[in-house]
Coordinates of N, CA, C and O and ligand atoms in Angstrom, one line a residue:
M233 N 32.5 -8.2 3.0 CA 32.1 -6.1 3.1 C 30.8 -6.7 2.9 O 30.0 -6.6 1.8
F234 N 29.7 -6.1 4.6 CA 28.7 -5.6 3.7 C 28.4 -4.3 3.2 O 27.3 -3.9 2.7
V235 N 29.4 -3.7 2.5 CA 28.9 -2.5 1.7 C 28.8 -2.9 0.6 O 29.2 -3.2 -0.2
K236 N 27.7 -2.4 0.1 CA 27.9 -2.2 -1.9 C 28.1 -1.3 -2.6 O 28.4 -0.5 -1.9
D237 N 29.0 -1.7 -3.7 CA 29.9 -1.2 -5.0 C 28.4 0.8 -4.7 O 29.2 1.7 -5.2
E238 N 27.4 0.6 -4.9 CA 26.5 1.5 -5.4 C 26.4 2.8 -4.4 O 25.8 3.5 -4.5
T239 N 26.3 2.6 -3.1 CA 26.1 3.2 -2.1 C 27.5 3.3 -0.9 O 27.9 2.7 -0.6
Q240 N 28.1 4.2 -1.0 CA 29.6 4.7 0.3 C 29.2 4.4 1.0 O 27.7 4.6 1.6
F241 N 29.9 4.0 2.1 CA 30.6 3.9 3.9 C 30.8 5.1 4.2 O 31.8 5.6 3.7
I242 N 30.0 5.4 5.0 CA 30.2 7.7 5.6 C 29.8 7.3 7.3 O 28.8 6.5 7.2
Q243 N 30.2 7.8 7.9 CA 30.4 8.4 9.2 C 28.9 8.6 9.5 O 28.0 10.0 9.2
P244 N 27.9 8.8 10.3 CA 26.6 9.3 11.2 C 27.7 10.9 11.5 O 28.2 10.9 12.3
F245 N 26.2 11.7 11.0 CA 27.2 13.3 11.5 C 26.2 13.9 11.9 O 24.5 13.6 11.2
G246 N 25.2 14.8 12.2 CA 24.1 16.2 13.5 C 24.7 17.7 12.5 O 25.9 17.4 11.8
V247 N 23.6 17.7 11.9 CA 24.2 19.3 11.7 C 23.1 20.4 12.4 O 21.7 20.1 12.9
D248 N 23.1 21.7 12.4 CA 22.7 22.7 13.6 C 22.2 23.6 12.1 O 22.5 23.6 11.5
L249 N 21.3 23.7 12.7 CA 19.7 24.8 11.5 C 19.1 26.3 12.2 O 19.0 25.6 12.9
D250 N 19.7 27.0 11.9 CA 18.4 28.5 12.4 C 17.4 28.1 11.2 O 17.1 28.5 10.0
L251 N 16.5 27.2 12.6 CA 15.6 27.9 11.3 C 14.4 28.8 11.4 O 13.1 29.4 10.9
E252 N 14.6 29.8 12.0 CA 14.1 31.6 11.9 C 14.9 31.9 10.9 O 13.6 32.9 10.1
N253 N 15.8 31.5 10.7 CA 16.6 32.2 8.8 C 16.3 31.9 8.6 O 17.0 32.5 7.3
G254 N 16.2 30.9 8.6 CA 16.3 29.2 7.6 C 18.3 29.6 7.2 O 18.8 29.9 5.3
I255 N 19.2 29.2 7.8 CA 20.8 29.0 7.4 C 21.2 28.0 7.4 O 20.3 27.4 9.0
M256 N 22.3 26.6 7.2 CA 22.1 25.7 7.7 C 23.4 26.2 7.9 O 24.2 26.9 7.5
L257 N 23.9 25.6 9.4 CA 24.4 26.7 10.1 C 25.9 26.1 9.2 O 27.2 26.9 9.0
D258 N 26.3 24.5 9.7 CA 27.6 23.9 8.6 C 26.9 24.4 7.0 O 28.6 23.1 6.5
A259 N 26.9 24.3 6.6 CA 26.5 24.2 5.1 C 27.8 24.5 4.6 O 28.7 25.4 4.3
T260 N 27.8 24.0 3.9 CA 29.4 23.5 3.0 C 28.9 23.9 1.5 O 30.3 24.6 0.9
H261 N 27.8 24.1 1.0 CA 27.5 24.2 -0.6 C 26.4 25.7 -0.1 O 25.0 25.5 0.8
R262 N 26.6 26.5 -0.7 CA 25.6 27.8 -0.6 C 25.0 28.2 -2.0 O 26.2 28.9 -2.5
L263 N 23.9 27.7 -2.7 CA 23.5 28.0 -4.2 C 23.2 29.6 -4.1 O 22.1 29.2 -3.6
E264 N 23.2 29.9 -5.1 CA 22.5 32.0 -5.1 C 21.9 31.2 -6.6 O 23.1 31.2 -7.2
R265 N 20.8 31.7 -6.4 CA 19.9 32.4 -7.5 C 19.8 34.0 -7.6 O 19.0 33.9 -6.7
R266 N 20.0 35.0 -8.6 CA 20.2 36.2 -8.9 C 19.1 36.3 -9.5 O 18.6 35.5 -9.9
A267 N 17.6 37.3 -9.6 CA 17.0 38.4 -10.8 C 17.9 37.9 -12.1 O 16.9 36.8 -13.3
S268 N 18.7 37.9 -12.5 CA 19.6 37.5 -13.5 C 19.0 36.0 -13.9 O 19.4 35.9 -15.0
D269 N 19.3 35.4 -13.1 CA 19.3 34.3 -13.3 C 18.4 33.6 -13.7 O 17.5 31.9 -14.0
M270 N 17.2 34.0 -13.5 CA 15.7 33.9 -13.8 C 15.4 34.5 -15.2 O 14.3 34.4 -15.9
L271 N 15.5 34.9 -16.1 CA 15.7 35.9 -17.5 C 15.1 34.4 -17.9 O 16.0 33.6 -18.2
G272 N 13.9 34.2 -18.4 CA 13.1 33.0 -19.6 C 12.5 32.6 -18.8 O 11.2 31.9 -19.4
Y273 N 12.3 32.8 -17.1 CA 11.0 32.2 -16.6 C 9.6 33.0 -17.1 O 9.0 32.3 -16.0
Y274 N 9.9 34.5 -16.4 CA 9.0 34.6 -15.6 C 8.2 35.5 -16.8 O 9.2 35.4 -18.3
Q275 N 6.8 35.6 -16.4 CA 5.8 36.6 -18.1 C 5.9 37.7 -18.9 O 6.5 37.8 -19.6
N276 N 6.5 38.8 -17.5 CA 7.0 39.8 -17.7 C 9.1 40.5 -18.0 O 8.8 40.0 -16.6
E277 N 9.2 39.4 -18.7 CA 10.6 39.6 -19.2 C 11.0 41.0 -18.9 O 12.4 41.3 -18.0
E278 N 10.3 42.4 -19.2 CA 11.0 43.4 -19.6 C 10.5 43.7 -17.6 O 11.9 44.5 -17.5
A279 N 10.2 43.7 -17.1 CA 10.1 43.7 -15.4 C 11.0 43.9 -15.1 O 11.3 43.8 -13.8
L280 N 11.1 42.2 -15.6 CA 12.3 41.2 -14.6 C 14.1 42.0 -15.5 O 14.7 42.3 -14.4
K281 N 13.3 42.7 -16.2 CA 15.2 43.3 -16.8 C 15.0 44.3 -15.8 O 16.7 45.3 -15.5
Q282 N 14.1 44.7 -15.8 CA 14.2 46.1 -15.0 C 14.5 46.7 -13.7 O 15.3 47.0 -13.3
L283 N 13.7 45.5 -13.3 CA 14.8 44.9 -11.3 C 16.5 44.5 -12.0 O 16.7 44.6 -10.7
I284 N 16.8 43.7 -12.4 CA 17.9 43.6 -12.3 C 18.4 44.7 -12.6 O 19.7 45.2 -12.3
E285 N 18.0 45.9 -13.9 CA 18.6 47.2 -13.9 C 18.6 48.4 -12.7 O 19.8 48.6 -12.2
S286 N 17.0 48.3 -12.0 CA 17.1 49.2 -11.3 C 18.4 48.7 -10.0 O 18.1 49.6 -9.0
E287 N 17.7 47.2 -10.1 CA 18.3 47.0 -8.1 C 20.0 46.1 -8.0 O 19.8 45.9 -7.1
G288 N 20.1 46.3 -9.3 CA 21.8 45.5 -9.1 C 21.4 43.4 -9.5 O 22.1 43.3 -8.0
D289 N 20.7 43.8 -9.8 CA 20.2 41.8 -9.8 C 20.7 41.1 -8.0 O 21.2 40.6 -7.9
P290 N 19.3 41.5 -8.1 CA 19.4 41.3 -6.4 C 18.8 39.7 -5.9 O 18.7 39.3 -7.2
L291 N 19.1 39.3 -5.1 CA 19.1 37.8 -4.7 C 17.6 37.5 -4.9 O 16.7 37.8 -4.3
H292 N 17.0 35.8 -5.3 CA 16.2 35.7 -5.8 C 16.0 34.3 -4.6 O 14.7 34.4 -4.2
Y293 N 16.7 33.2 -5.1 CA 16.6 32.4 -3.8 C 18.3 31.6 -3.4 O 18.9 31.9 -4.0
E294 N 18.5 31.3 -2.6 CA 19.1 30.3 -1.7 C 19.3 29.1 -1.4 O 17.8 28.4 -0.6
V295 N 19.8 27.8 -1.4 CA 20.0 26.9 -1.1 C 21.2 26.6 -0.7 O 22.3 26.7 -0.9
F296 N 20.9 25.8 1.0 CA 22.6 25.1 1.4 C 22.3 24.0 1.8 O 21.7 23.5 2.2
E297 N 22.9 23.2 1.1 CA 23.5 22.2 1.5 C 25.0 21.4 2.2 O 25.5 22.2 2.1
C298 N 24.8 20.2 2.6 CA 26.1 20.0 2.5 C 25.7 18.5 2.2 O 25.1 18.0 1.4
P299 N 27.3 18.2 2.0 CA 27.1 17.5 1.0 C 27.2 15.7 1.5 O 27.7 15.1 2.2
V300 N 26.7 15.1 0.7 CA 26.6 13.8 0.7 C 25.9 12.5 0.4 O 26.2 13.2 -1.6
P301 N 27.1 12.0 -0.4 CA 26.6 11.2 -1.4 C 25.8 11.3 -2.5 O 24.4 10.9 -2.0
E302 N 25.9 11.4 -3.7 CA 24.9 11.7 -4.2 C 24.6 10.1 -5.3 O 25.1 10.1 -6.6
E303 N 24.4 9.3 -4.3 CA 24.0 7.9 -5.0 C 22.5 7.3 -4.2 O 22.4 8.1 -3.3
Y304 N 22.4 6.5 -5.6 CA 21.8 5.5 -3.9 C 21.6 4.9 -3.0 O 23.2 4.9 -2.3
G305 N 21.2 5.5 -1.8 CA 20.7 4.9 -0.5 C 20.5 5.6 0.2 O 20.8 6.0 1.3
H306 N 22.0 7.4 0.1 CA 21.6 7.6 0.5 C 20.1 8.6 -0.3 O 20.4 8.9 -0.8
L307 N 20.5 10.4 1.3 CA 19.3 11.0 1.1 C 20.1 12.1 1.3 O 21.3 12.9 2.2
M308 N 19.6 13.5 0.9 CA 20.3 14.7 0.0 C 19.1 15.1 1.0 O 18.0 15.2 1.2
Y309 N 19.7 17.2 1.3 CA 18.9 17.8 2.3 C 19.5 18.9 2.4 O 20.6 19.2 1.8
C310 N 18.4 20.0 2.6 CA 19.0 20.9 2.3 C 17.5 21.9 2.4 O 16.7 22.0 3.5
I311 N 18.8 23.4 2.8 CA 17.2 24.3 2.1 C 17.3 25.4 1.9 O 18.1 25.6 1.3
S312 N 15.2 25.8 1.5 CA 15.5 26.3 0.7 C 14.7 27.7 1.2 O 14.0 27.5 1.5
T313 N 15.4 28.5 0.7 CA 15.0 30.5 1.6 C 14.1 31.3 -0.5 O 15.6 31.3 -0.6
L314 N 13.6 31.3 -0.3 CA 12.8 32.1 -1.1 C 12.3 33.5 -1.0 O 11.9 33.6 -0.2
Q315 N 12.7 34.4 -1.9 CA 12.9 36.0 -1.2 C 11.4 36.4 -2.0 O 10.8 35.9 -2.4
P316 N 10.8 37.2 -0.8 CA 9.7 37.5 -2.0 C 9.5 38.2 -2.3 O 9.8 39.7 -2.5
G317 N 8.1 39.0 -2.9 CA 8.4 39.8 -4.1 C 7.2 39.1 -5.2 O 7.4 37.7 -6.5
R318 N 7.6 40.5 -6.9 CA 6.9 40.1 -7.2 C 7.7 40.5 -9.2 O 8.5 42.1 -8.9
I319 N 7.0 39.6 -9.8 CA 8.1 40.7 -11.3 C 6.9 40.7 -12.0 O 6.2 39.9 -12.3
G320 N 6.3 42.0 -12.5 CA 5.2 42.4 -12.3 C 3.5 42.1 -11.5 O 4.8 43.0 -10.6
D321 N 3.1 41.4 -12.1 CA 1.8 40.7 -10.5 C 2.7 39.4 -10.5 O 1.4 39.1 -10.4
E322 N 3.9 38.8 -10.7 CA 4.1 37.1 -10.8 C 4.4 37.5 -10.0 O 6.1 37.7 -9.3
C323 N 4.0 36.5 -8.9 CA 4.7 35.6 -7.6 C 6.1 35.2 -7.9 O 6.5 34.4 -8.9
Y324 N 7.3 35.8 -7.0 CA 8.4 34.9 -7.0 C 8.9 33.7 -7.1 O 7.7 33.0 -6.5
M325 N 9.3 32.7 -8.0 CA 9.1 31.7 -7.9 C 11.0 31.5 -7.9 O 12.1 31.7 -8.6
T326 N 10.6 29.2 -7.6 CA 12.1 28.6 -8.4 C 12.0 28.8 -9.4 O 11.2 28.1 -10.3
K327 N 13.5 28.1 -10.1 CA 13.0 27.8 -11.8 C 12.2 26.4 -11.8 O 11.5 26.6 -13.0
G328 N 12.7 25.5 -10.5 CA 11.5 24.3 -11.2 C 12.4 23.1 -11.6 O 12.9 24.0 -11.9
H329 N 12.5 21.9 -11.7 CA 13.0 20.9 -11.8 C 12.3 19.3 -12.1 O 11.5 19.4 -11.4
Y330 N 13.2 18.8 -12.9 CA 12.2 17.4 -12.7 C 13.6 16.8 -12.2 O 14.8 17.3 -12.0
H331 N 13.7 15.6 -11.0 CA 14.8 15.3 -11.5 C 14.6 14.1 -12.2 O 14.3 13.7 -12.9
T332 N 16.1 13.9 -12.1 CA 17.5 13.5 -13.3 C 16.7 12.4 -13.5 O 15.7 11.2 -14.7
V333 N 16.2 11.1 -12.6 CA 16.2 10.0 -11.6 C 14.4 10.1 -11.4 O 14.2 10.5 -10.8
L334 N 13.3 10.1 -12.3 CA 12.8 10.4 -12.6 C 11.5 9.6 -11.1 O 10.0 10.2 -11.3
E335 N 11.8 9.0 -11.4 CA 10.8 8.3 -10.0 C 11.6 8.1 -8.7 O 11.5 7.2 -7.9
T336 N 11.7 9.2 -8.1 CA 12.6 9.7 -7.4 C 11.2 10.5 -6.0 O 11.1 11.7 -7.1
S337 N 10.6 10.7 -5.9 CA 10.1 11.4 -5.2 C 10.8 12.7 -4.1 O 12.2 12.6 -4.3
E338 N 10.7 13.5 -2.8 CA 10.7 14.9 -2.7 C 9.6 15.1 -1.5 O 8.7 15.0 -2.0
I339 N 10.4 15.6 0.0 CA 9.8 15.9 0.6 C 10.2 18.1 1.2 O 11.3 17.3 1.2
Y340 N 9.1 18.2 0.9 CA 9.6 19.6 1.6 C 8.7 20.1 2.6 O 7.2 20.0 3.0
L341 N 9.0 20.1 3.8 CA 8.7 20.9 4.5 C 9.1 22.2 5.5 O 9.8 22.9 4.6
C342 N 8.3 23.1 5.4 CA 7.5 24.6 5.6 C 8.2 24.9 6.9 O 7.3 24.7 7.2
L343 N 9.5 25.5 6.7 CA 9.7 26.5 7.7 C 9.1 27.6 8.8 O 9.2 27.9 10.1
K344 N 9.1 29.2 7.7 CA 9.0 29.9 7.1 C 7.8 30.2 6.4 O 7.7 29.6 5.2
G345 N 6.8 31.0 5.8 CA 6.5 31.9 5.1 C 5.2 31.4 4.7 O 5.0 30.6 5.0
E346 N 4.4 31.8 3.6 CA 3.7 31.3 3.1 C 3.7 30.9 1.1 O 4.4 32.1 1.1
G347 N 3.8 30.2 0.0 CA 3.4 29.9 -0.7 C 2.7 29.2 -1.1 O 1.1 28.1 -0.8
F348 N 3.2 28.4 -2.8 CA 2.5 27.7 -3.1 C 3.8 26.3 -3.1 O 4.7 26.5 -3.9
M349 N 3.2 25.0 -4.3 CA 5.0 23.6 -4.8 C 3.6 24.1 -5.6 O 2.2 23.6 -5.7
M350 N 4.3 24.5 -7.0 CA 3.0 23.5 -8.5 C 4.4 22.4 -8.7 O 5.4 22.7 -9.1
M351 N 3.7 22.3 -8.9 CA 4.7 20.3 -9.6 C 3.6 19.8 -10.8 O 1.7 20.9 -10.8
K352 N 3.9 19.2 -11.9 CA 3.7 18.8 -12.8 C 4.0 17.9 -13.8 O 5.5 17.6 -12.9
T353 N 3.3 16.8 -14.6 CA 4.1 15.9 -15.1 C 4.6 16.0 -16.6 O 3.9 16.8 -16.8
P354 N 5.0 14.7 -17.0 CA 5.5 15.4 -18.1 C 4.7 14.6 -18.9 O 4.0 15.1 -20.6
E355 N 2.9 14.2 -18.5 CA 2.3 13.8 -19.5 C 0.9 15.7 -19.6 O 0.3 15.5 -20.6
G356 N 1.6 16.5 -18.7 CA 0.9 17.6 -18.2 C 0.0 18.4 -17.7 O -0.5 19.3 -17.2
E357 N -0.2 17.3 -16.5 CA -1.5 17.0 -15.1 C -0.7 18.2 -15.2 O 1.1 18.0 -14.2
W358 N -1.2 18.9 -13.8 CA -0.5 19.7 -12.8 C -1.3 19.9 -12.0 O -2.6 19.5 -11.8
K359 N -0.7 20.4 -10.7 CA -1.2 20.3 -9.6 C -0.4 21.5 -8.6 O 0.9 21.5 -8.6
T360 N -1.0 22.3 -8.0 CA -0.8 23.0 -7.4 C -1.4 22.6 -5.6 O -2.3 22.3 -4.8
E361 N 0.1 22.6 -4.1 CA -0.4 22.4 -3.2 C 0.2 23.5 -2.2 O 0.9 24.1 -2.8
K362 N -0.6 23.9 -0.9 CA -0.2 25.3 -0.1 C 0.8 24.8 0.8 O 0.4 23.6 1.2
M363 N 1.8 25.8 0.4 CA 3.1 26.3 1.6 C 2.3 27.0 2.7 O 2.7 27.9 2.1
V364 N 3.3 26.3 4.1 CA 2.7 27.7 4.9 C 2.7 26.7 5.9 O 3.4 25.8 6.0
K365 N 4.2 27.8 7.4 CA 4.5 26.8 8.3 C 4.3 25.5 8.8 O 2.8 25.8 9.0
G366 N 5.2 24.7 8.6 CA 4.5 24.0 9.9 C 4.3 22.8 9.0 O 3.3 21.6 8.9
R367 N 3.3 23.2 7.1 CA 2.8 22.5 6.1 C 4.3 21.3 6.0 O 5.6 21.8 5.4
M368 N 3.5 19.7 5.4 CA 4.5 19.8 4.6 C 4.0 19.0 3.1 O 2.8 18.7 3.6
V369 N 4.8 19.6 2.1 CA 3.8 18.7 1.1 C 5.5 17.6 0.7 O 6.1 17.7 -0.1
Y370 N 4.7 16.3 -0.5 CA 4.9 15.0 -0.2 C 5.6 15.4 -2.2 O 4.2 16.0 -2.5
V371 N 5.8 15.4 -2.4 CA 6.4 15.9 -4.1 C 6.2 14.6 -4.4 O 7.8 13.5 -5.0
P372 N 5.6 13.6 -5.5 CA 5.7 12.4 -6.0 C 6.6 12.1 -7.0 O 7.3 13.1 -7.9
A373 N 7.0 11.1 -6.9 CA 8.0 10.7 -7.9 C 8.0 10.7 -9.6 O 5.7 10.9 -9.5
Y374 N 8.0 11.5 -10.9 CA 7.8 11.9 -11.9 C 7.3 13.2 -12.0 O 6.7 13.4 -13.1
W375 N 7.2 14.1 -10.7 CA 6.6 15.3 -11.0 C 7.3 16.5 -10.7 O 7.9 16.3 -10.0
A376 N 7.7 17.3 -11.9 CA 8.4 18.4 -11.6 C 8.0 19.3 -10.1 O 6.5 19.0 -10.5
H377 N 8.7 19.7 -10.0 CA 7.9 21.1 -8.4 C 9.1 22.3 -8.8 O 10.5 22.5 -8.9
R378 N 8.3 23.2 -8.3 CA 8.7 25.1 -7.9 C 7.9 25.4 -6.9 O 6.3 25.4 -6.9
S379 N 8.3 26.1 -6.1 CA 8.6 26.8 -5.0 C 7.8 28.3 -5.7 O 9.0 28.9 -6.3
I380 N 6.4 28.5 -4.9 CA 6.1 30.1 -5.0 C 6.0 30.6 -3.8 O 4.9 29.8 -3.3
N381 N 6.5 32.2 -4.1 CA 6.8 32.6 -2.6 C 5.2 33.5 -3.1 O 5.6 35.1 -3.3
T382 N 3.8 33.0 -2.4 CA 2.6 34.8 -2.3 C 3.4 35.2 -0.9 O 1.9 36.1 -1.0
G383 N 3.7 35.6 -0.1 CA 3.7 36.3 0.9 C 4.6 37.6 1.4 O 5.2 37.9 0.0
D384 N 4.8 38.4 2.3 CA 5.6 38.9 2.2 C 7.3 39.0 3.0 O 7.5 39.5 3.2
T385 N 7.1 37.6 3.1 CA 8.2 37.3 4.5 C 9.1 36.3 3.1 O 8.4 35.4 2.6
P386 N 10.6 35.7 3.5 CA 10.9 35.3 2.4 C 9.8 33.2 2.7 O 9.7 33.0 3.8
L387 N 10.0 31.8 1.9 CA 9.6 31.8 1.9 C 10.6 29.9 2.0 O 11.5 30.3 1.3
I388 N 10.4 29.9 3.7 CA 11.9 28.7 3.3 C 11.0 27.4 4.1 O 10.6 27.5 4.2
S389 N 12.5 26.3 3.3 CA 11.4 25.0 3.1 C 12.6 24.2 3.8 O 13.9 24.9 3.0
F390 N 13.2 23.4 4.5 CA 13.6 22.1 4.3 C 13.3 21.0 3.3 O 12.0 20.3 3.5
C391 N 14.5 20.5 2.7 CA 14.0 19.3 1.6 C 14.4 17.9 2.1 O 15.7 18.4 2.2
V392 N 14.4 16.5 1.1 CA 15.2 15.9 1.5 C 14.9 14.8 0.5 O 13.3 14.7 0.1
Y393 N 15.3 14.5 -0.4 CA 15.2 14.0 -1.5 C 16.4 12.6 -1.2 O 17.8 13.1 -1.2
P394 N 16.3 11.7 -2.7 CA 17.0 10.7 -2.3 C 19.0 10.8 -2.6 O 18.3 12.0 -4.5
G395 N 19.1 10.9 -2.9 CA 21.0 11.2 -3.3 C 21.3 10.7 -4.4 O 21.9 11.6 -5.8
D396 N 20.2 9.9 -5.6 CA 21.1 9.8 -7.2 C 20.0 11.1 -7.5 O 19.5 10.1 -8.8
A397 N 19.1 11.8 -7.0 CA 17.8 11.9 -7.8 C 18.5 12.5 -8.9 O 18.0 12.8 -10.1
G398 N 18.9 13.6 -8.6 CA 19.4 14.8 -9.6 C 18.6 16.0 -10.5 O 17.9 16.0 -10.2
H399 N 18.7 16.9 -11.1 CA 17.9 18.0 -11.8 C 18.5 18.2 -13.0 O 19.3 17.9 -13.2
N400 N 16.9 17.5 -13.3 CA 16.4 18.2 -14.6 C 15.7 19.8 -15.1 O 14.6 19.8 -15.3
Y401 N 16.6 20.2 -15.2 CA 16.2 21.9 -15.8 C 16.1 22.5 -17.1 O 15.4 22.7 -17.3
G402 N 16.5 21.5 -18.2 CA 16.0 21.6 -19.6 C 15.0 21.2 -19.9 O 14.8 22.6 -20.3
D403 N 14.5 20.6 -19.1 CA 12.5 20.5 -19.7 C 11.5 21.2 -19.0 O 10.6 21.6 -20.3
I404 N 12.0 22.0 -18.0 CA 11.1 23.0 -17.6 C 11.4 24.3 -18.0 O 11.0 25.0 -18.9
I405 N 12.7 24.5 -18.9 CA 13.7 26.3 -19.7 C 12.9 25.7 -21.4 O 12.1 26.7 -21.1
E406 N 12.8 24.9 -21.4 CA 11.4 25.1 -22.7 C 10.2 25.0 -22.9 O 9.9 25.4 -23.4
D407 N 9.6 23.9 -22.0 CA 8.1 23.8 -21.3 C 7.4 25.2 -20.5 O 6.6 25.0 -20.5
G408 N 8.2 24.6 -19.9 CA 7.8 26.0 -18.8 C 6.7 25.3 -17.6 O 6.1 24.1 -17.6
F409 N 5.5 25.9 -17.1 CA 4.4 24.4 -15.9 C 3.2 25.5 -16.4 O 3.3 26.6 -17.1
P410 N 2.7 24.5 -16.3 CA 1.7 24.5 -17.3 C 0.0 25.9 -16.7 O -0.6 26.2 -17.0
A411 N 1.1 26.5 -15.8 CA 0.1 27.9 -14.5 C 0.9 28.1 -13.7 O 2.4 28.1 -14.3
R412 N 0.5 30.2 -14.0 CA 1.7 30.8 -13.3 C 0.8 31.4 -12.0 O -0.7 31.8 -11.8
V413 N 1.2 32.2 -10.4 CA 1.0 32.6 -9.7 C 0.5 33.9 -9.7 O 2.3 34.4 -9.3
F414 N -0.1 34.8 -9.5 CA 0.1 36.1 -9.6 C -0.3 36.5 -8.1 O -2.1 36.0 -7.9
L415 N 0.1 38.1 -8.3 CA -1.4 38.5 -6.6 C -1.6 40.2 -7.3 O -0.5 41.0 -7.7
R416 N -2.5 40.2 -7.8 CA -3.8 41.8 -8.1 C -4.5 41.4 -7.0 O -5.0 41.1 -6.5
D417 N -4.8 43.1 -6.8 CA -5.4 43.5 -5.6 C -5.4 42.8 -4.1 O -6.4 42.8 -3.8
K418 N -4.4 42.7 -3.8 CA -4.0 41.4 -2.6 C -5.2 40.2 -2.6 O -4.8 39.7 -2.5
E419 N -4.8 39.9 -4.2 CA -5.3 38.4 -4.2 C -4.9 37.6 -4.9 O -4.1 38.0 -6.0
I420 N -4.3 36.0 -4.3 CA -4.0 35.7 -5.4 C -4.3 34.8 -6.8 O -6.2 34.5 -6.5
I421 N -4.0 34.8 -7.7 CA -4.3 34.5 -8.6 C -4.1 33.8 -9.1 O -2.0 33.4 -9.9
I422 N -4.9 31.9 -9.7 CA -3.5 31.0 -10.1 C -4.5 31.0 -11.5 O -5.2 30.7 -12.1
E423 N -3.3 31.2 -12.7 CA -3.5 31.2 -14.3 C -3.2 29.8 -14.8 O -1.8 29.9 -15.0
E424 N -4.1 29.7 -15.7 CA -2.9 28.4 -16.6 C -2.8 29.7 -18.0 O -3.5 30.5 -18.4
E425 N -2.2 28.5 -18.4 CA -1.2 29.6 -20.1 C -1.8 29.2 -20.5 O -2.6 27.8 -20.8
Q426 N -1.9 29.9 -21.9 CA -3.2 29.8 -23.0 C -2.3 28.9 -23.6 O -0.6 28.7 -24.1
Ligands
S6P522 C1 16.2 19.6 -4.8 C2 15.1 20.7 -4.6 C3 16.2 22.1 -3.9 C4 15.5 23.4 -4.9 C5 15.4 24.2 -4.6 C6 16.1 24.7 -5.1 O1 15.8 18.8 -5.1 O2 14.0 20.5 -5.2 O3 16.4 22.4 -3.0 O4 16.5 22.9 -5.9 O5 14.3 24.6 -4.0 O6 14.6 24.9 -6.5 P1 15.1 24.8 -8.2 O7 13.7 24.0 -8.8 O8 16.0 26.0 -8.6 O9 16.2 24.1 -7.9
ZN523 ZN1 13.7 18.4 -6.2

């Protein structure tokens, strides 16, 4: 048999995407992150708590996925839709993660909106790449990544990454990223952490 143990044999399939609204129509998994899931991530925790109280814990971002074996040889893919807004004056962002298998990369194709991909290595080197409709960002192996929405519409991306990559959030909760993105007087400011 030509099939190897570490990679299941599955049938080919197609998926319909609503590129305008950032929805994967046949998605079987929809992961939702609300404002309360972001406690501990923003500089101004008080502003986040106020938002949760005054607006009833609004949606922050969502990820649509289809089930593909999470193993070597397969490709995971998803649509990630990050709402626009500010916590204090810090732009809405995703939690951010390393891949559990550090030596795995990812492609983000921005379908709508604008913002940045913030990336960092375990050694503290960091980099931002502009995300805007039609631009693709290559997140290389070893780089943790977080999307940040600097616009006033949802930031929608299509992502593809190796099936066995996995997600490591713990290291980001502990160390954060070396820089944050703010919008002050309509100006985007990328500020390094002290
Ligand atoms: C997975 C990929 C995306 C993110 C999604 C949510 O490797 O990078 O699907 O999971 O954008 O972001 P986060 O930081 O909460 O995982
Ligand atoms: Zn990833």
